[in-house]
mmCIF file of N, CA and C in Angstrom:
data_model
loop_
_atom_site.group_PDB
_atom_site.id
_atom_site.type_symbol
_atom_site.label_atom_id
_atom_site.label_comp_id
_atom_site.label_asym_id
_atom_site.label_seq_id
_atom_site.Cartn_x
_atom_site.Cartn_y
_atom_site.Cartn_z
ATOM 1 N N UNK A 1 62.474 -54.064 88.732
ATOM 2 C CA UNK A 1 63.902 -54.182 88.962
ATOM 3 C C UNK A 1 64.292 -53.376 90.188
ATOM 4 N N UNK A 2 65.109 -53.997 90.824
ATOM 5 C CA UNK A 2 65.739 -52.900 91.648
ATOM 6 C C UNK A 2 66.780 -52.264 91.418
ATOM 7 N N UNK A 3 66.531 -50.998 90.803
ATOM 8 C CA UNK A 3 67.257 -49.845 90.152
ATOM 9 C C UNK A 3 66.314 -48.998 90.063
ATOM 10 N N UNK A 4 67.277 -47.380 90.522
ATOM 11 C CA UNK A 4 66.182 -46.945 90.431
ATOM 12 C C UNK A 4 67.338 -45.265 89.961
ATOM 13 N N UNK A 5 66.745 -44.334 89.018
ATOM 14 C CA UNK A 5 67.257 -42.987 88.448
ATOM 15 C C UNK A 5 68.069 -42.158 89.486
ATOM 16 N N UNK A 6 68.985 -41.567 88.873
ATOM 17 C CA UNK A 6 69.558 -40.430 89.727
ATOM 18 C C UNK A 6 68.642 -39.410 89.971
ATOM 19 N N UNK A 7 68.343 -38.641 91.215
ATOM 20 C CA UNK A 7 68.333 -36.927 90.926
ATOM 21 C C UNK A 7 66.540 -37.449 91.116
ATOM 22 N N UNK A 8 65.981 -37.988 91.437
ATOM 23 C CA UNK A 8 64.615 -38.379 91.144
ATOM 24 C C UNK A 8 64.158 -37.903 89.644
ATOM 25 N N UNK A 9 64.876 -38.757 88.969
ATOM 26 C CA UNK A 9 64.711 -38.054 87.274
ATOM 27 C C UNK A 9 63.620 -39.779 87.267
ATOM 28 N N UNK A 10 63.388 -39.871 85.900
ATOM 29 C CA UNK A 10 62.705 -41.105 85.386
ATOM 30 C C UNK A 10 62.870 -41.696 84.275
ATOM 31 N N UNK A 11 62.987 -42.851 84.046
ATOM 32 C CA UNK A 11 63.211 -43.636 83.129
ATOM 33 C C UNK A 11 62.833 -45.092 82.888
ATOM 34 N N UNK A 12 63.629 -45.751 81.757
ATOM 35 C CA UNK A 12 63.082 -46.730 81.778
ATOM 36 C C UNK A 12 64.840 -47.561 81.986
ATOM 37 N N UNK A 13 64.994 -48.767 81.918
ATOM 38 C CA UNK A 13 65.680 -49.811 82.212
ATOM 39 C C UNK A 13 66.034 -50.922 80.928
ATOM 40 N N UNK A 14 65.187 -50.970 80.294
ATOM 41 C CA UNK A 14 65.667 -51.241 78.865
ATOM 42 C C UNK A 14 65.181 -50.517 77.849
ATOM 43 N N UNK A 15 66.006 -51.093 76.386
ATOM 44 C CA UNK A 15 66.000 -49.947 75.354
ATOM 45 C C UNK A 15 64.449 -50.171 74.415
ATOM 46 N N UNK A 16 64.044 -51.326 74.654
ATOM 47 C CA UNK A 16 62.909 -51.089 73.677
ATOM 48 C C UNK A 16 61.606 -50.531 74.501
ATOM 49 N N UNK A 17 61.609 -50.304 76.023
ATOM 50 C CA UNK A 17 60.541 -49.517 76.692
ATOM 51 C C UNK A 17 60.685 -48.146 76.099
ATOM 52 N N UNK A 18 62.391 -47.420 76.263
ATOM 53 C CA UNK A 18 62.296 -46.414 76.077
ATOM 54 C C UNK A 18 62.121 -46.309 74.578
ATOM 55 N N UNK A 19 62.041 -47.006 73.315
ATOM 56 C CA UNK A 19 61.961 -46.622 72.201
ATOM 57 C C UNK A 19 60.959 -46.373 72.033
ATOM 58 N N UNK A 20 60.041 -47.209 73.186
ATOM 59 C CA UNK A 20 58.383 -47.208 72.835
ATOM 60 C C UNK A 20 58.011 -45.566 73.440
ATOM 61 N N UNK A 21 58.307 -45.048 74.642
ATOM 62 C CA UNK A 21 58.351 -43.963 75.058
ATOM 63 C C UNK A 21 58.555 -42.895 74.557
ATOM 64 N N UNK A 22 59.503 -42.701 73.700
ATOM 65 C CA UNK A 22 60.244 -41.790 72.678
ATOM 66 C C UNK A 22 59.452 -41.733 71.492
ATOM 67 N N UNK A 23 58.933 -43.203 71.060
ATOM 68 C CA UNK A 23 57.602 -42.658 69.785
ATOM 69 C C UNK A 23 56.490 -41.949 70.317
ATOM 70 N N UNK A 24 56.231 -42.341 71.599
ATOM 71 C CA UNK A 24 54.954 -41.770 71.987
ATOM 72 C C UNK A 24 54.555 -40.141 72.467
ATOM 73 N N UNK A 25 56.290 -39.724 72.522
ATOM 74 C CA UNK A 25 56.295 -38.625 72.941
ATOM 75 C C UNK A 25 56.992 -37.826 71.861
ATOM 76 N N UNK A 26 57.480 -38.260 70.939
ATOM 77 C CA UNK A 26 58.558 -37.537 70.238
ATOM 78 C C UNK A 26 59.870 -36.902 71.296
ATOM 79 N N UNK A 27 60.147 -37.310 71.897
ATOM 80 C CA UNK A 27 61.195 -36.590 72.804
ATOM 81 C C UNK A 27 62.264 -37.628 72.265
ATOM 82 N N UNK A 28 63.866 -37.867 71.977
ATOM 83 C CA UNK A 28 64.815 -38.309 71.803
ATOM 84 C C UNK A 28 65.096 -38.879 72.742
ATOM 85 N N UNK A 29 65.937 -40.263 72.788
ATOM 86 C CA UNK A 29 66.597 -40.897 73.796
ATOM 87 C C UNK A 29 67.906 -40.999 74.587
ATOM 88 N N UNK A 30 67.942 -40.521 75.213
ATOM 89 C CA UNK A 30 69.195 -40.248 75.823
ATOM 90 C C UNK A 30 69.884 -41.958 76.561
ATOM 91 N N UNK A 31 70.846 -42.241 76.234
ATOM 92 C CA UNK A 31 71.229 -43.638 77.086
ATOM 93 C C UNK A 31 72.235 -43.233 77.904
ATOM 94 N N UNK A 32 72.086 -44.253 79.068
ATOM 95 C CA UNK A 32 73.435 -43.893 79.767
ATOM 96 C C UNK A 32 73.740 -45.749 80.132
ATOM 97 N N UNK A 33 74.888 -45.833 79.458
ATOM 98 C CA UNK A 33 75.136 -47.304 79.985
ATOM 99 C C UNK A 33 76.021 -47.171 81.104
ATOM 100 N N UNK A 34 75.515 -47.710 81.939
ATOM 101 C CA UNK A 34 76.022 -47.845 83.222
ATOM 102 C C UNK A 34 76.095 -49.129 84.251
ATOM 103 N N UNK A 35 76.690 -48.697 85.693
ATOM 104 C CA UNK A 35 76.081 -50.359 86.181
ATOM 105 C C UNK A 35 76.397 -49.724 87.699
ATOM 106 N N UNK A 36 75.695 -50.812 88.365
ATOM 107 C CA UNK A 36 75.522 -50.376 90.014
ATOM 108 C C UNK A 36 77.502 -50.324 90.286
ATOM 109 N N UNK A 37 78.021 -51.104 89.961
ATOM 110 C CA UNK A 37 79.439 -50.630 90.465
ATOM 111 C C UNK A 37 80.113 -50.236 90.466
ATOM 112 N N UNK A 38 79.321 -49.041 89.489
ATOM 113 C CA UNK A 38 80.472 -48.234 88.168
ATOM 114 C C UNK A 38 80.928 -46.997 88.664
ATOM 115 N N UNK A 39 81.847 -46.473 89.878
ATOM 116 C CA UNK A 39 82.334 -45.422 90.595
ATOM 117 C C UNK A 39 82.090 -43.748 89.788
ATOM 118 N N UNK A 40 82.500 -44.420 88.111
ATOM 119 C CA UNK A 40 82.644 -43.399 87.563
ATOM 120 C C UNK A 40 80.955 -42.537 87.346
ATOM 121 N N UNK A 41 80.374 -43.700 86.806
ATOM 122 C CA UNK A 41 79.136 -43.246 86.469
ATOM 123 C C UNK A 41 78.559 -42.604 87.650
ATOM 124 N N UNK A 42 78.574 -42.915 88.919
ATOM 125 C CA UNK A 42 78.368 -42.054 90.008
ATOM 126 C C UNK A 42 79.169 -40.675 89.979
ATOM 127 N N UNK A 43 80.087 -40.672 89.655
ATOM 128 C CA UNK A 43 80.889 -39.071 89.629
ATOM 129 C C UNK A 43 80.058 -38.624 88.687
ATOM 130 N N UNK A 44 80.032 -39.327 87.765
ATOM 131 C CA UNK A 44 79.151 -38.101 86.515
ATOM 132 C C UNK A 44 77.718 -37.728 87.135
ATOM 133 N N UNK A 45 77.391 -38.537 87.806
ATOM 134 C CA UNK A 45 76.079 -38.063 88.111
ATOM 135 C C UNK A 45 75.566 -36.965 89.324
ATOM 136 N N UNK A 46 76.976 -37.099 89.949
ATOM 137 C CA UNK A 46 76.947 -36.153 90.952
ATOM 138 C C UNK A 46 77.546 -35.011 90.751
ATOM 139 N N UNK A 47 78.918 -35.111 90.124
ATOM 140 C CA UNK A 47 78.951 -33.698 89.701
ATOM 141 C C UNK A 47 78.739 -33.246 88.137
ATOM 142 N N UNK A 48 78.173 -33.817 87.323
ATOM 143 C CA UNK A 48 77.468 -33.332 85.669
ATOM 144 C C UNK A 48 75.842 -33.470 86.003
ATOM 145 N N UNK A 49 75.546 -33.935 86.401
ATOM 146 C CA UNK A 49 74.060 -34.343 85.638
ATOM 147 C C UNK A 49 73.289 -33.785 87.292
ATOM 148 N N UNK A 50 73.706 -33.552 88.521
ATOM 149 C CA UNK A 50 73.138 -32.392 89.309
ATOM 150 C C UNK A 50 73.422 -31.271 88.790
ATOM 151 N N UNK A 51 73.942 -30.563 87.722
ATOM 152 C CA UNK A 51 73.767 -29.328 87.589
ATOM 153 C C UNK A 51 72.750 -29.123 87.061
ATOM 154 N N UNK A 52 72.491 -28.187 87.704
ATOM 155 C CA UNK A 52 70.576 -27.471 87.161
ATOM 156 C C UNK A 52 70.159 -27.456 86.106
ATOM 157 N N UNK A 53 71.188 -26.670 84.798
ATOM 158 C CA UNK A 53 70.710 -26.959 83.041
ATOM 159 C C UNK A 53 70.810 -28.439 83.062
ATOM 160 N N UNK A 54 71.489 -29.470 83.206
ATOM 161 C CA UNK A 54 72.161 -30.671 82.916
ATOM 162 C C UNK A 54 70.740 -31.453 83.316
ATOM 163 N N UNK A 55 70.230 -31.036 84.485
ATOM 164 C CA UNK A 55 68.994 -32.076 85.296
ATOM 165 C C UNK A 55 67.784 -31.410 84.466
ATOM 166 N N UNK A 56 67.555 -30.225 84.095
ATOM 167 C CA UNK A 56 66.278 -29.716 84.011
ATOM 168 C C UNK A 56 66.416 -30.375 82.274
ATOM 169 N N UNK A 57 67.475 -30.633 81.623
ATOM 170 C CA UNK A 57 67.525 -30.590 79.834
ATOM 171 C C UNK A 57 67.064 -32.483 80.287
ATOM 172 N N UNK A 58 67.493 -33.282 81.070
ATOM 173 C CA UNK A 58 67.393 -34.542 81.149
ATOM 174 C C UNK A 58 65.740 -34.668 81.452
ATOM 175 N N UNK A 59 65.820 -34.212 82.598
ATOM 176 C CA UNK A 59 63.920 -34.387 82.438
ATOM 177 C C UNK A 59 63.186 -33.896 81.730
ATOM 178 N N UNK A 60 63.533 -32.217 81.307
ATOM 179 C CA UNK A 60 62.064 -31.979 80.078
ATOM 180 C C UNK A 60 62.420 -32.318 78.865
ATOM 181 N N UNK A 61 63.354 -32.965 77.805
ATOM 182 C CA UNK A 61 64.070 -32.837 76.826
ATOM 183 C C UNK A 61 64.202 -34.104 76.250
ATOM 184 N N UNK A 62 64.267 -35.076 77.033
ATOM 185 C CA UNK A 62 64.630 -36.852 76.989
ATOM 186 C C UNK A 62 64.013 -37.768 77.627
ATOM 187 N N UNK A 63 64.009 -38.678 76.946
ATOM 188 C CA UNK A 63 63.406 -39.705 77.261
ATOM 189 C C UNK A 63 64.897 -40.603 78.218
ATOM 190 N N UNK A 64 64.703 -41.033 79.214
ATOM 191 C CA UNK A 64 66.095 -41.438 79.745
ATOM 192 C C UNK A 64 65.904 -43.229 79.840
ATOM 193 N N UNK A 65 67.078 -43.805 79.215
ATOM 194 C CA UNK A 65 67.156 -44.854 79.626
ATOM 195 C C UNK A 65 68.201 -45.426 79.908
ATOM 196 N N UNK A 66 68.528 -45.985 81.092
ATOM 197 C CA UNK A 66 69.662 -46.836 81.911
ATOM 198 C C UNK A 66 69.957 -48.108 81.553
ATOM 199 N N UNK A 67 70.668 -48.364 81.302
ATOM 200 C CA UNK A 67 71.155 -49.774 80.695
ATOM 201 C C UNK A 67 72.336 -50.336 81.336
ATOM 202 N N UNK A 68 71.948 -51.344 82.539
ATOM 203 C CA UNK A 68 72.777 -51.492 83.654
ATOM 204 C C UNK A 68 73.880 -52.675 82.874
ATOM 205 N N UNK A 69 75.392 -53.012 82.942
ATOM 206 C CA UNK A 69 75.790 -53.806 82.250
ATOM 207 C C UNK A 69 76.242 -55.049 83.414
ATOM 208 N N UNK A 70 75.796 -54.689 84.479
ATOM 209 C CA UNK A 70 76.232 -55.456 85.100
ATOM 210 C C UNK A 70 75.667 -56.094 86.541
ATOM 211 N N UNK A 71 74.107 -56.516 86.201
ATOM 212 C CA UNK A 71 72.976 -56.245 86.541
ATOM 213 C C UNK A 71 71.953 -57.557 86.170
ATOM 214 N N UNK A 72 72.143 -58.716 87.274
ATOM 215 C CA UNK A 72 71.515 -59.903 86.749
ATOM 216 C C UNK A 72 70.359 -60.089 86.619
ATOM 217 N N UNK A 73 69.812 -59.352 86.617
ATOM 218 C CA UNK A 73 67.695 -59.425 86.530
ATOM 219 C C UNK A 73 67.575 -60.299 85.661
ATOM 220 N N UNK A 74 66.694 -61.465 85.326
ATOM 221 C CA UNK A 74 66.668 -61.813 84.794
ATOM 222 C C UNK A 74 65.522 -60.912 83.816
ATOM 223 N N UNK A 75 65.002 -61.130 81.999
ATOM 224 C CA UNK A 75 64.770 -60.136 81.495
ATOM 225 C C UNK A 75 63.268 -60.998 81.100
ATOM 226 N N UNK A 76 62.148 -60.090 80.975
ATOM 227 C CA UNK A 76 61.410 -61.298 79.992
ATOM 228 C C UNK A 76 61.338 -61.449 79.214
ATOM 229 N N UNK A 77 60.926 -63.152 78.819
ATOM 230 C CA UNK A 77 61.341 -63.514 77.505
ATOM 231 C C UNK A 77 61.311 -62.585 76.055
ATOM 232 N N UNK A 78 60.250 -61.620 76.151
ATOM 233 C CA UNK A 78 60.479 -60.938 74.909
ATOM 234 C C UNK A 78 61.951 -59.870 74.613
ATOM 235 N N UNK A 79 62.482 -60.102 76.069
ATOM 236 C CA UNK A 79 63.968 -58.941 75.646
ATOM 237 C C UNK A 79 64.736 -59.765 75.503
ATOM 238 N N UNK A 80 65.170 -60.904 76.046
ATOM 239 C CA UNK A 80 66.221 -61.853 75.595
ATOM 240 C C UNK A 80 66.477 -61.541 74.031
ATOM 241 N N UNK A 81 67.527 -61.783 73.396
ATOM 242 C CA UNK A 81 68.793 -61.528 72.920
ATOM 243 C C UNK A 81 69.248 -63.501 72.351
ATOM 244 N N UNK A 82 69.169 -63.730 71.002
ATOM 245 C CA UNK A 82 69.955 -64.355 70.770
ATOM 246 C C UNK A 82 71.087 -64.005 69.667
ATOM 247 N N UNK A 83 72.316 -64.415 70.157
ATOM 248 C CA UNK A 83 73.309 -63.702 69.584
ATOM 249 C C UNK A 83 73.630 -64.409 68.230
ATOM 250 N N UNK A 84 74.565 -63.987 67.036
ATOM 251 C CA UNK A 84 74.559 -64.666 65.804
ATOM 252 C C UNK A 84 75.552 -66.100 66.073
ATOM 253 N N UNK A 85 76.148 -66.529 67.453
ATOM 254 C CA UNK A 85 76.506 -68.116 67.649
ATOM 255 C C UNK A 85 75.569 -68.699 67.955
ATOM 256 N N UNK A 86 74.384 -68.219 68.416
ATOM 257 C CA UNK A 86 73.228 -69.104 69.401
ATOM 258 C C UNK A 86 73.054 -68.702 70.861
ATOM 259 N N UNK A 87 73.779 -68.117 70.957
ATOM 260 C CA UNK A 87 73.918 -67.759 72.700
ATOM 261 C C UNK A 87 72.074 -67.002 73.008
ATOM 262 N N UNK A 88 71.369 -67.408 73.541
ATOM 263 C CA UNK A 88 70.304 -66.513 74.105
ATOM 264 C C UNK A 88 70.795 -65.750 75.390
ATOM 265 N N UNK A 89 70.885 -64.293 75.468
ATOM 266 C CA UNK A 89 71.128 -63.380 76.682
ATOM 267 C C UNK A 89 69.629 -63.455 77.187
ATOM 268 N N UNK A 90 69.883 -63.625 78.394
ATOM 269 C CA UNK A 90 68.467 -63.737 79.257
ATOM 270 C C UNK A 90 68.608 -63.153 80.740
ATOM 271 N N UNK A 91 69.886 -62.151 80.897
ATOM 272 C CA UNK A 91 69.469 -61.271 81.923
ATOM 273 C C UNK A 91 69.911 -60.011 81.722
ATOM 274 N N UNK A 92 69.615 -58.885 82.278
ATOM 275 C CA UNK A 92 69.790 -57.632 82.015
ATOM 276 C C UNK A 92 71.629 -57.316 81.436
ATOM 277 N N UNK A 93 72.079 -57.939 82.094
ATOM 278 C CA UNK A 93 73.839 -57.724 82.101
ATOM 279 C C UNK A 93 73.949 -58.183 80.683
ATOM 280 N N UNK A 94 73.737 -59.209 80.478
ATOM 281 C CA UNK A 94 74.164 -60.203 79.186
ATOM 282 C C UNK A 94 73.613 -59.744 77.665
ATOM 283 N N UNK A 95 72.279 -58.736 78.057
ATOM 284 C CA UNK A 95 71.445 -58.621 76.455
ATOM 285 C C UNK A 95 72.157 -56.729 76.692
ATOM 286 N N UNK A 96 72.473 -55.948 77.655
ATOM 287 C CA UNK A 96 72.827 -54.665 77.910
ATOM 288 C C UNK A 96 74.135 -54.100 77.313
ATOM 289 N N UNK A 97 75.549 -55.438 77.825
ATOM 290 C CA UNK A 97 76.118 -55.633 77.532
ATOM 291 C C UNK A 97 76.449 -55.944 75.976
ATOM 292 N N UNK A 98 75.476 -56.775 75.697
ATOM 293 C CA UNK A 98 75.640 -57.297 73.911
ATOM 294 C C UNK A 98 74.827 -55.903 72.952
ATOM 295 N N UNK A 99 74.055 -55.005 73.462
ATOM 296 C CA UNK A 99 73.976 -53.615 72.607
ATOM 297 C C UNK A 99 74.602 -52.667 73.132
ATOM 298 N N UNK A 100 75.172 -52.541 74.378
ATOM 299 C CA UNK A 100 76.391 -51.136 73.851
ATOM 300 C C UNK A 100 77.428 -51.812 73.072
ATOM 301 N N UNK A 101 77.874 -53.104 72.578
ATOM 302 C CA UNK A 101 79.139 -53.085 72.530
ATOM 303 C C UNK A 101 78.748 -53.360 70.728
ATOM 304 N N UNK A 102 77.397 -53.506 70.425
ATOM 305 C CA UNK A 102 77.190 -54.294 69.337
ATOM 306 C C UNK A 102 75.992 -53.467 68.319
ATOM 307 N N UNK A 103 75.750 -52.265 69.210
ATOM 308 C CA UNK A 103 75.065 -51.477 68.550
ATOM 309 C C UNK A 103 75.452 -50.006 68.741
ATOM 310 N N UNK A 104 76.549 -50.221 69.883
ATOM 311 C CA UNK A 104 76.890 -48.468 69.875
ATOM 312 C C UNK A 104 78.534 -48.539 69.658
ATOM 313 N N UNK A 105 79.199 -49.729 70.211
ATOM 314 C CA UNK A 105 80.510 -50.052 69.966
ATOM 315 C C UNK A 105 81.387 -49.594 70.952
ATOM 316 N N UNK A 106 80.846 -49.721 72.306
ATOM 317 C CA UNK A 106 81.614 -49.516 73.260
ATOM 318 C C UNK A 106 81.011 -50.602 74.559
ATOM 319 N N UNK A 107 82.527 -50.890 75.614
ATOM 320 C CA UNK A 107 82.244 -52.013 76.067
ATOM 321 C C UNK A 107 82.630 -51.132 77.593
ATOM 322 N N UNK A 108 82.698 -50.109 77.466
ATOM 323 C CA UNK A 108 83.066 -49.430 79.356
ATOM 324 C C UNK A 108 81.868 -48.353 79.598
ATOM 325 N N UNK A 109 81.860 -48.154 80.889
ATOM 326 C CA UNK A 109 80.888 -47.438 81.454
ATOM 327 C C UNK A 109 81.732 -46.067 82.082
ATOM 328 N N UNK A 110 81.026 -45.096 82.086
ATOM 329 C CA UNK A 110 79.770 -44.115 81.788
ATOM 330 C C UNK A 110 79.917 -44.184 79.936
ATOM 331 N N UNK A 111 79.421 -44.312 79.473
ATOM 332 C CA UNK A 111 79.370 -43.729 77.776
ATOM 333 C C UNK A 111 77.380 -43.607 77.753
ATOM 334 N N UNK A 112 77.297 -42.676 77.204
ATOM 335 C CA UNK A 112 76.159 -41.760 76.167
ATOM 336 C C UNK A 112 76.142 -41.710 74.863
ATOM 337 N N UNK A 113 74.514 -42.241 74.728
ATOM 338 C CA UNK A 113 74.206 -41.383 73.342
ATOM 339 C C UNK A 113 72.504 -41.622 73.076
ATOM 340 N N UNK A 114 72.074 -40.703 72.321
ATOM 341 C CA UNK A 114 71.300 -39.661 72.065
ATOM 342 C C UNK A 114 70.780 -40.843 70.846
ATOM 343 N N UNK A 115 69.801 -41.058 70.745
ATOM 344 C CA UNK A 115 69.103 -41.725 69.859
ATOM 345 C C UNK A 115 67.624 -41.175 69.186
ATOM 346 N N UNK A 116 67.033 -41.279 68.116
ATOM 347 C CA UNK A 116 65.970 -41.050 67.760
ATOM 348 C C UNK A 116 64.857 -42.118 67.992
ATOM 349 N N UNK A 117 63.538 -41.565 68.221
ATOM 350 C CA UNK A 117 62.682 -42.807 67.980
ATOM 351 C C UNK A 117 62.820 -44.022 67.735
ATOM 352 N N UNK A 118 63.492 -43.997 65.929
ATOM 353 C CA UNK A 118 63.899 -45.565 65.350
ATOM 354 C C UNK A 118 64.697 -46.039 65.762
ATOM 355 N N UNK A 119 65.571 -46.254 67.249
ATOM 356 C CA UNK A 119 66.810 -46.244 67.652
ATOM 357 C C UNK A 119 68.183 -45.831 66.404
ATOM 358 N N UNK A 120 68.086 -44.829 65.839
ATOM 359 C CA UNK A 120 69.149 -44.378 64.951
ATOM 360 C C UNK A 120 69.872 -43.252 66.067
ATOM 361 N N UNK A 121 71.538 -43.567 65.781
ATOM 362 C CA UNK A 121 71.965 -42.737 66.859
ATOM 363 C C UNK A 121 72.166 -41.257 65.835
ATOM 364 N N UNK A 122 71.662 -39.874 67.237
ATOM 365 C CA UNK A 122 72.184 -38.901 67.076
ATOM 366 C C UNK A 122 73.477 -38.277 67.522
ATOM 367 N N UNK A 123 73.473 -38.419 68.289
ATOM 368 C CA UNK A 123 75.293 -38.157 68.967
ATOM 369 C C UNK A 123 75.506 -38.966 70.182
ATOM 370 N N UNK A 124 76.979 -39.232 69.913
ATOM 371 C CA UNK A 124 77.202 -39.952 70.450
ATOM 372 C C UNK A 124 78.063 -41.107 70.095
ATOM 373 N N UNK A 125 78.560 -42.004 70.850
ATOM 374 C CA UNK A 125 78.882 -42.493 72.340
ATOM 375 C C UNK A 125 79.703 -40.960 73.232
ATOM 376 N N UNK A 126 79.367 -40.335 74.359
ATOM 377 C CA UNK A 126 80.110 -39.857 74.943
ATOM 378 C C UNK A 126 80.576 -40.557 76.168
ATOM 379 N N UNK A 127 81.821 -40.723 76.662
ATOM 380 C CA UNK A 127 82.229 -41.392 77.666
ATOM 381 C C UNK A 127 82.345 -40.311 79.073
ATOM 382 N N UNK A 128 83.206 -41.034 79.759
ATOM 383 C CA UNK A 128 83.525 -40.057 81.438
ATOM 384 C C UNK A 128 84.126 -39.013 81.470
ATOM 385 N N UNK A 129 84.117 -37.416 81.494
ATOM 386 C CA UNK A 129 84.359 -36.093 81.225
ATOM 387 C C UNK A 129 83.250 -35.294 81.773
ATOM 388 N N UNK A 130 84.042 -35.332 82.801
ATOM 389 C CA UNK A 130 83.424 -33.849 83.621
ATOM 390 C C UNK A 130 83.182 -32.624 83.193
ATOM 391 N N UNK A 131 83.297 -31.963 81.903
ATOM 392 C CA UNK A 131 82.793 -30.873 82.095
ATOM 393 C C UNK A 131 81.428 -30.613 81.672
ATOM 394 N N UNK A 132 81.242 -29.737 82.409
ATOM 395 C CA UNK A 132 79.338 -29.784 82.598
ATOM 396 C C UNK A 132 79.455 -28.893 81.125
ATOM 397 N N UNK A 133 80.080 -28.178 80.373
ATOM 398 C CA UNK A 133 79.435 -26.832 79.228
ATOM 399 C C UNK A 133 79.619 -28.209 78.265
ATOM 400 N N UNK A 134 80.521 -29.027 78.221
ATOM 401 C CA UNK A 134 80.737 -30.020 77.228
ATOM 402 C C UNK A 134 79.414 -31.241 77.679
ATOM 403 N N UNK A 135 79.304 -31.252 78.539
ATOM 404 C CA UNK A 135 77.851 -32.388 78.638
ATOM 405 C C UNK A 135 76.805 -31.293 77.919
ATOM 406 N N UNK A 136 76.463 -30.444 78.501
ATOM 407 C CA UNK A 136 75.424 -29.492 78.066
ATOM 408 C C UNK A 136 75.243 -29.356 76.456
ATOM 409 N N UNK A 137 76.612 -29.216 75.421
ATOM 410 C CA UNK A 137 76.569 -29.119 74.344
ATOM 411 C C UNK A 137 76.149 -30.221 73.616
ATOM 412 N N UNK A 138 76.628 -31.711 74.475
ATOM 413 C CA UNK A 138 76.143 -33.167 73.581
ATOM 414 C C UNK A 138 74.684 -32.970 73.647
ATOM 415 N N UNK A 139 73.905 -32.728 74.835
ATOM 416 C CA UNK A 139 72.443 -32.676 74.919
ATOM 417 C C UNK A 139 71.858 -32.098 74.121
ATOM 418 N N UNK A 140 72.445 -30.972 73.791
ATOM 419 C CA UNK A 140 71.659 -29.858 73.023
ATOM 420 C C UNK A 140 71.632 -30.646 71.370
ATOM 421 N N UNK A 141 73.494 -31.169 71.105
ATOM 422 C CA UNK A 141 73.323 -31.698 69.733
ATOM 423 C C UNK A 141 72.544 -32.531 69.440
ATOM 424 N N UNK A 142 71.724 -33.553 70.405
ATOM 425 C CA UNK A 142 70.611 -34.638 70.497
ATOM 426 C C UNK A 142 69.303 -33.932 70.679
ATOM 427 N N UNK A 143 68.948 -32.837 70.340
ATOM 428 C CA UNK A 143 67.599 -32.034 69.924
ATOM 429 C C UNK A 143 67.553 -31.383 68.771
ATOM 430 N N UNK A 144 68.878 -31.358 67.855
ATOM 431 C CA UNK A 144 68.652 -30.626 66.572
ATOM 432 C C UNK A 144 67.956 -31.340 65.523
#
């Protein structure tokens, strides 16, 4: 895909790479649904997630995965998405879109959350809020 992490951090791009990642490591999943045009999600990332605790808890602490909502890649066939009318989602936007809004319950960007292995959420959805001691505290609650 062409997308690529803030901060030269690393991740994955959809949610069942990183679930696979997160069993393999035991590390928790951190999501950030986002999308290339999303102004906000760029503020958060420039001024929350460059701060030094904020970057160093994201790389040694989480497994990170980006979930662009607005982002036509097409997906392969094993991530496609058919929805309970019939609809098959078959690009990144369309199957990204149909699990934040349908597995975390939010349909705007920047929102977070903290997942376990089994994708069971730990905290979370957090949305757009700058303060870095309040980002710092959601992270921490997604390691207890």
């Amino acid at each position: 895909y062409d997308l690529k992490m803030p901060h030269g951090l690393s991740g994955y791009f959809t949610l069942n790479d990183g679930l696979q990642a997160s069993k393999a490591t035991g590390k928790p999943v951190f999501v950030d649904i986002t999308g290339k045009g999303c102004t906000n999600c760029r503020e958060m990332e420039a001024r929350v997630w460059s701060d030094p605790q904020v970057l160093q808890m994201l790389k040694d602490e989480f497994i990170i995965v980006a979930l662009y909502t607005d982002y036509r890649a097409r997906l392969p066939e094993k991530e496609w998405i058919t929805t309970p009318s019939g609809k098959i989602l078959k690009d990144m936007a369309g199957v990204n879109s149909y699990i934040a809004l349908n597995k975390f319950g939010v349909n705007a960007q920047p929102n977070y959350i903290i997942l376990d292995s089994d994708g069971n959420t730990i905290a979370g959805p957090r949305g757009y809020n700058l303060s870095i001691p309040g980002f710092v505290k959601f992270l921490e609650s997604g390691l207890k």
